[in-house]
Short mmCIF file of C-alpha atoms in Angstrom, two decimals:
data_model
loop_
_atom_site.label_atom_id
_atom_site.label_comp_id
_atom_site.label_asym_id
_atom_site.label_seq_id
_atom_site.Cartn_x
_atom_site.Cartn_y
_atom_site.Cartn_z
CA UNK J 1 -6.92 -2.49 1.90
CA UNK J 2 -5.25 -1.60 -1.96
CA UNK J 3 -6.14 2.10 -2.69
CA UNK J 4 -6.11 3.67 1.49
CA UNK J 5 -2.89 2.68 0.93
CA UNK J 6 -1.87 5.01 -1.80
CA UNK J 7 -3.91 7.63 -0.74
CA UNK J 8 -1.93 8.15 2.41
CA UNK J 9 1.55 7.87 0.36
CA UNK J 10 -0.41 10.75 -1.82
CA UNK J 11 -1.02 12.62 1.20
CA UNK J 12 2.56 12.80 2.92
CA UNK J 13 4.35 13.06 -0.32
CA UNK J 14 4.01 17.30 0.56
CA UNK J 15 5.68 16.83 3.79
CA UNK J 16 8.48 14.55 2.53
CA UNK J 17 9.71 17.01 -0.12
CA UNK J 18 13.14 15.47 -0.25
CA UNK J 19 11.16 11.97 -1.36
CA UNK J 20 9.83 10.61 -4.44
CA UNK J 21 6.02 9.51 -4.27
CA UNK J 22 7.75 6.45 -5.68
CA UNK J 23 9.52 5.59 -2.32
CA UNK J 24 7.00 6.48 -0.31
CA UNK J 25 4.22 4.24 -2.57
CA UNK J 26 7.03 1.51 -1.72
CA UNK J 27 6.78 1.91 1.88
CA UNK J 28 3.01 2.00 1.92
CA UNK J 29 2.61 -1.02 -0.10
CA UNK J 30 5.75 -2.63 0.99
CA UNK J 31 4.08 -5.65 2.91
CA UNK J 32 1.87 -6.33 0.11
CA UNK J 33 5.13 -6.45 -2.25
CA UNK J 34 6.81 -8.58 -0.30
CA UNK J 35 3.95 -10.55 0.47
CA UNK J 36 3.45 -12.39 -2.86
CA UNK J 37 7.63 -13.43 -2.73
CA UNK J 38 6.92 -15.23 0.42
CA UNK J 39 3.78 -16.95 -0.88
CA UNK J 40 5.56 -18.24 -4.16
CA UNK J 41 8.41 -19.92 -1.79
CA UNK J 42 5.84 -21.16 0.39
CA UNK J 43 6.84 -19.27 3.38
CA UNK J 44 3.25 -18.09 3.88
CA UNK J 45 0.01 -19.42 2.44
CA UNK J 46 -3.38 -18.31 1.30
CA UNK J 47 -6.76 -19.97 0.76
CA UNK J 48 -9.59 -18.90 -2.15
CA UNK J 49 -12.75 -18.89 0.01
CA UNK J 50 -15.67 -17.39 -1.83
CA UNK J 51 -17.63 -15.48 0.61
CA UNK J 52 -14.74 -15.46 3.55
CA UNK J 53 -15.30 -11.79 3.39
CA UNK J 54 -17.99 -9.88 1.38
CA UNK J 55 -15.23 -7.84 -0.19
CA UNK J 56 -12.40 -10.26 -0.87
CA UNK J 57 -12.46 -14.09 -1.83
CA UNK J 58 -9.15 -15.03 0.42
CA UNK J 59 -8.86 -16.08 3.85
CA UNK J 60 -5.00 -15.32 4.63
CA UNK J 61 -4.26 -18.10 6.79
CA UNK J 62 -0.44 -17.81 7.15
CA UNK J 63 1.67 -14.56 6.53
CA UNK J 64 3.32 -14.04 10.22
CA UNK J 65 6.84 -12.57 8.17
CA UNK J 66 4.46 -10.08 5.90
CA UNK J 67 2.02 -9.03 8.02
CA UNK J 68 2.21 -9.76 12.01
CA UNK J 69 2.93 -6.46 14.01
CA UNK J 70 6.31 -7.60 15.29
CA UNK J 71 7.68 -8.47 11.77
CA UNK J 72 6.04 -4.91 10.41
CA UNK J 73 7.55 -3.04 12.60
CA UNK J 74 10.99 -4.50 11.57
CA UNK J 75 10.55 -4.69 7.99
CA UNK J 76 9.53 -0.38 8.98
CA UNK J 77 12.74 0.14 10.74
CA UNK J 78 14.70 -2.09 7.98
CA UNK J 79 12.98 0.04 5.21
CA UNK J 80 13.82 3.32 6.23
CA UNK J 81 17.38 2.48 6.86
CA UNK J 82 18.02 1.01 3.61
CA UNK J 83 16.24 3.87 1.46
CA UNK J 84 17.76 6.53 3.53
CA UNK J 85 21.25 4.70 3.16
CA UNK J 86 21.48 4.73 7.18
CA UNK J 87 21.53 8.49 7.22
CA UNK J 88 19.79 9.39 10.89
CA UNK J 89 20.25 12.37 10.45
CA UNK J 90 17.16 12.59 8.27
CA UNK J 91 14.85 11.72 11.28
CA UNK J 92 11.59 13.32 9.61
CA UNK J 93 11.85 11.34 6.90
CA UNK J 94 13.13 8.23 8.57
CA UNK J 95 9.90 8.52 10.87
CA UNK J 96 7.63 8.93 7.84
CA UNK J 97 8.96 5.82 5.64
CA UNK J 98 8.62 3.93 8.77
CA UNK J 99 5.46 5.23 9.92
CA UNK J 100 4.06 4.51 6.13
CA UNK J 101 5.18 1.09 6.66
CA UNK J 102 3.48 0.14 9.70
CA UNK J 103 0.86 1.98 8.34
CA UNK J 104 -0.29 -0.85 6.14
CA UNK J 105 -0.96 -3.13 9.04
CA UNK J 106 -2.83 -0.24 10.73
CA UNK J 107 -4.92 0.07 8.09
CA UNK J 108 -5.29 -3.47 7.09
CA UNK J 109 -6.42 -4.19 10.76
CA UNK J 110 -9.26 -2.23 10.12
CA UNK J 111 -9.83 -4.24 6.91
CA UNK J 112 -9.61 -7.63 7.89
CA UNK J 113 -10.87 -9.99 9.89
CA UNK J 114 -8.78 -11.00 12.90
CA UNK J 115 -6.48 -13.34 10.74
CA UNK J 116 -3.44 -10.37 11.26
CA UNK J 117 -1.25 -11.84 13.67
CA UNK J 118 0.28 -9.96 16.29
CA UNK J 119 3.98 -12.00 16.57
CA UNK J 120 5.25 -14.93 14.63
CA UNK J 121 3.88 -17.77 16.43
CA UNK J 122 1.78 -16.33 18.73
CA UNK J 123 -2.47 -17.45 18.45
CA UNK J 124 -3.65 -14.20 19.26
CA UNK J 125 -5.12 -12.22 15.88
CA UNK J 126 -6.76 -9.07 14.93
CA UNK J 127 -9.02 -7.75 12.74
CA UNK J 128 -12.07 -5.01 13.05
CA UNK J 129 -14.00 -6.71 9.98
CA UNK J 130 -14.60 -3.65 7.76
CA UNK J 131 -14.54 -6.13 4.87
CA UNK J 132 -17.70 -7.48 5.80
CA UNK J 133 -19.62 -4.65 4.49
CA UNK J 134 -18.96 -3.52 0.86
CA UNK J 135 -20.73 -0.05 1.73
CA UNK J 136 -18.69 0.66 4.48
CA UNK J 137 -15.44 -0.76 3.21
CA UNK J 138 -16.08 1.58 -0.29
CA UNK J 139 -17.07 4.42 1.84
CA UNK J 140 -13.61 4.14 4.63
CA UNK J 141 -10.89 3.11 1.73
CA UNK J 142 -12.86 5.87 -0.65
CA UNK J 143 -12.25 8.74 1.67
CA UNK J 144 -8.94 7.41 2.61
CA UNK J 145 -7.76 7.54 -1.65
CA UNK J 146 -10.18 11.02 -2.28
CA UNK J 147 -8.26 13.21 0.42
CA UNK J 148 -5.21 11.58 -0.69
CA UNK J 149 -5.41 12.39 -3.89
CA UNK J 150 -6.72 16.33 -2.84
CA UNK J 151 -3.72 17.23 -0.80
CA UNK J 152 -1.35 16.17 -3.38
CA UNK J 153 -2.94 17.44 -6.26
CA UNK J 154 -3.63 20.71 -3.97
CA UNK J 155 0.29 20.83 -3.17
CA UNK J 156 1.32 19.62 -6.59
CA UNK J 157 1.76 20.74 -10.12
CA UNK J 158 2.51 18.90 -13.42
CA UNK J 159 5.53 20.32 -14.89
CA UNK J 160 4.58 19.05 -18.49
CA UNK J 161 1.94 16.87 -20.29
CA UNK J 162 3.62 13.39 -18.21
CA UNK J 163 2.90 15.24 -15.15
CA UNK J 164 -0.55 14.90 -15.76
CA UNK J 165 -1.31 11.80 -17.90
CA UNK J 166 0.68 9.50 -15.68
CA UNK J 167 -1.01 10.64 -12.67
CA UNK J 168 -4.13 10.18 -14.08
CA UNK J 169 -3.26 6.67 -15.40
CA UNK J 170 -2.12 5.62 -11.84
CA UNK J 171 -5.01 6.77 -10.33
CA UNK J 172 -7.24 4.86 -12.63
CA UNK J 173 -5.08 1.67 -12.46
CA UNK J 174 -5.42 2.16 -9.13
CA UNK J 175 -9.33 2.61 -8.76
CA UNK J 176 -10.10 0.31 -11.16
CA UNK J 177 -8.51 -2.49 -9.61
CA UNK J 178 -9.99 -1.94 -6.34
CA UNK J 179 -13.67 -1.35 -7.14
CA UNK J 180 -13.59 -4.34 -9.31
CA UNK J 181 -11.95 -6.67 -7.24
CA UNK J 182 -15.41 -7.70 -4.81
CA UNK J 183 -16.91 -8.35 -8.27
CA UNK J 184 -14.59 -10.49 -10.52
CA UNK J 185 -14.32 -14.48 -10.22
CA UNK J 186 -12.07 -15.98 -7.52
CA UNK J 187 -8.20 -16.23 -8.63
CA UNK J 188 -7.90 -20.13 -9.87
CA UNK J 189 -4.69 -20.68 -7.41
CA UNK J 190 -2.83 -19.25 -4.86
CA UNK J 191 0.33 -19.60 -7.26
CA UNK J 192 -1.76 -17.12 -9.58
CA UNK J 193 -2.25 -15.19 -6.39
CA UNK J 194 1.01 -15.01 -6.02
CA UNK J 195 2.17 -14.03 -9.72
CA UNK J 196 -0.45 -11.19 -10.11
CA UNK J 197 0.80 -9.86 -6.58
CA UNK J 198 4.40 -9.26 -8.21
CA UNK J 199 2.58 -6.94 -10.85
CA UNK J 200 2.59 -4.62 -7.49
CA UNK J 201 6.02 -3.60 -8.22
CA UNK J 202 4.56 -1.95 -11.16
CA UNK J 203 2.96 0.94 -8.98
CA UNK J 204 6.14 2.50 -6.68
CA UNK J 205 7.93 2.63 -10.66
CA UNK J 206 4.63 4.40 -11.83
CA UNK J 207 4.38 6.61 -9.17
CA UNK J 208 7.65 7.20 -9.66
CA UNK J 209 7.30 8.37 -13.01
CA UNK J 210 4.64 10.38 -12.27
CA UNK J 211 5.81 12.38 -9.39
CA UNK J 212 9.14 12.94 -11.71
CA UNK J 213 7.14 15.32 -13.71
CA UNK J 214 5.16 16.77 -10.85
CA UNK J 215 6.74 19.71 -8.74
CA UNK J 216 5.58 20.75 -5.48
CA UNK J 217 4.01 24.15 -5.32
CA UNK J 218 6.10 27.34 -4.07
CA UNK J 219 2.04 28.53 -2.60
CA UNK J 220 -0.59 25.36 -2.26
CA UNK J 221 -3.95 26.38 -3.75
#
């Protein structure tokens, strides 16, 4: 999953007022940014299998430090804690930088087929298959980005003309690159996999920039 992702970021960014959309875009695509590091060290691997899925060309055959439950849940505990400085006493937000970390795998479960491993070294993998429909995966991931996108824009309002062009510029990055991806040609490597997945950094600094000059409104429309 690319854009469910950052429609649930859009759509807690109201109740995490003390929180850039930034951070919380971080969190939700955190496994997917760290997931191209660990494939260019060759800590986890990838194959390009044309038709593995009808929606993407990759069968992930090894990412247990990314994207098995046991390692998500730490990297969600580890995440919080490091952009909250260790401060506890922020439990609300601790909870939802966590909770938008484990998140990913949530939603990816529903994504994939079982090839998301539940523990590092354990055989048993999950995955409800969504992928194998493009209807179904457009319509799921669609609504996921579209309500996003309402309760932030409903909750939001551009305090100048960035506000509004650099939202608009994510979102269409971000659309763009997830209704094309069933359609264009297989990646020629996983190495290229892995240098196009660093490009992913791009998006928390974006939203970033974005949400800087957004404000939150006093009375949501």
């Amino acid at each position: 999953m690319f854009a469910g992702h950052a429609g649930l970021a859009l759509a807690v960014r109201p109740l995490m007022p003390r929180q850039s959309l930034g951070l919380l875009f971080a969190a939700a695509f955190w496994l997917d940014l760290v997931w191209p590091v660990l494939l260019l060290t060759g800590l986890e691997s990838v194959q390009i299998r044309p038709g593995d899925t009808a929606f993407a060309p990759l069968a992930f055959v090894h990412y247990p430090w990314s994207h098995s439950l046991l390692a998500v849940l730490a990297w969600a505990v580890a995440f919080a804690l490091v952009a909250l400085r260790g401060r506890l006493d922020r439990l609300g937000d601790f909870l939802g930088l966590s909770g938008l970390v484990l998140s990913h795998w949530l939603l990816d479960a529903v994504v994939h087929r079982p090839d998301l491993p539940l523990a590092p070294g354990l055989p048993v993998k999950v995955g409800l298959s969504l992928w194998n429909s493009l209807p179904a995966t457009f319509l799921v991931e669609g609504l996921l980005v579209l309500g996003g996108i309402l309760v932030y824009l409903r909750r939001t309002t551009a305090k100048d003309g960035q506000g509004t062009w650099a939202f608009v510029s994510l979102l269409a990055l971000i659309i763009v690159i997830w209704a094309s991806g069933p359609f264009s040609p297989p990646p020629p490597s996983p190495t290229a996999i892995g240098i196009v997945g660093l490009l992913s950094w791009l998006l928390p600094l974006w939203a970033f920039w974005a949400d800087r000059h957004r404000g939150l409104r006093a009375n949501p429309l």
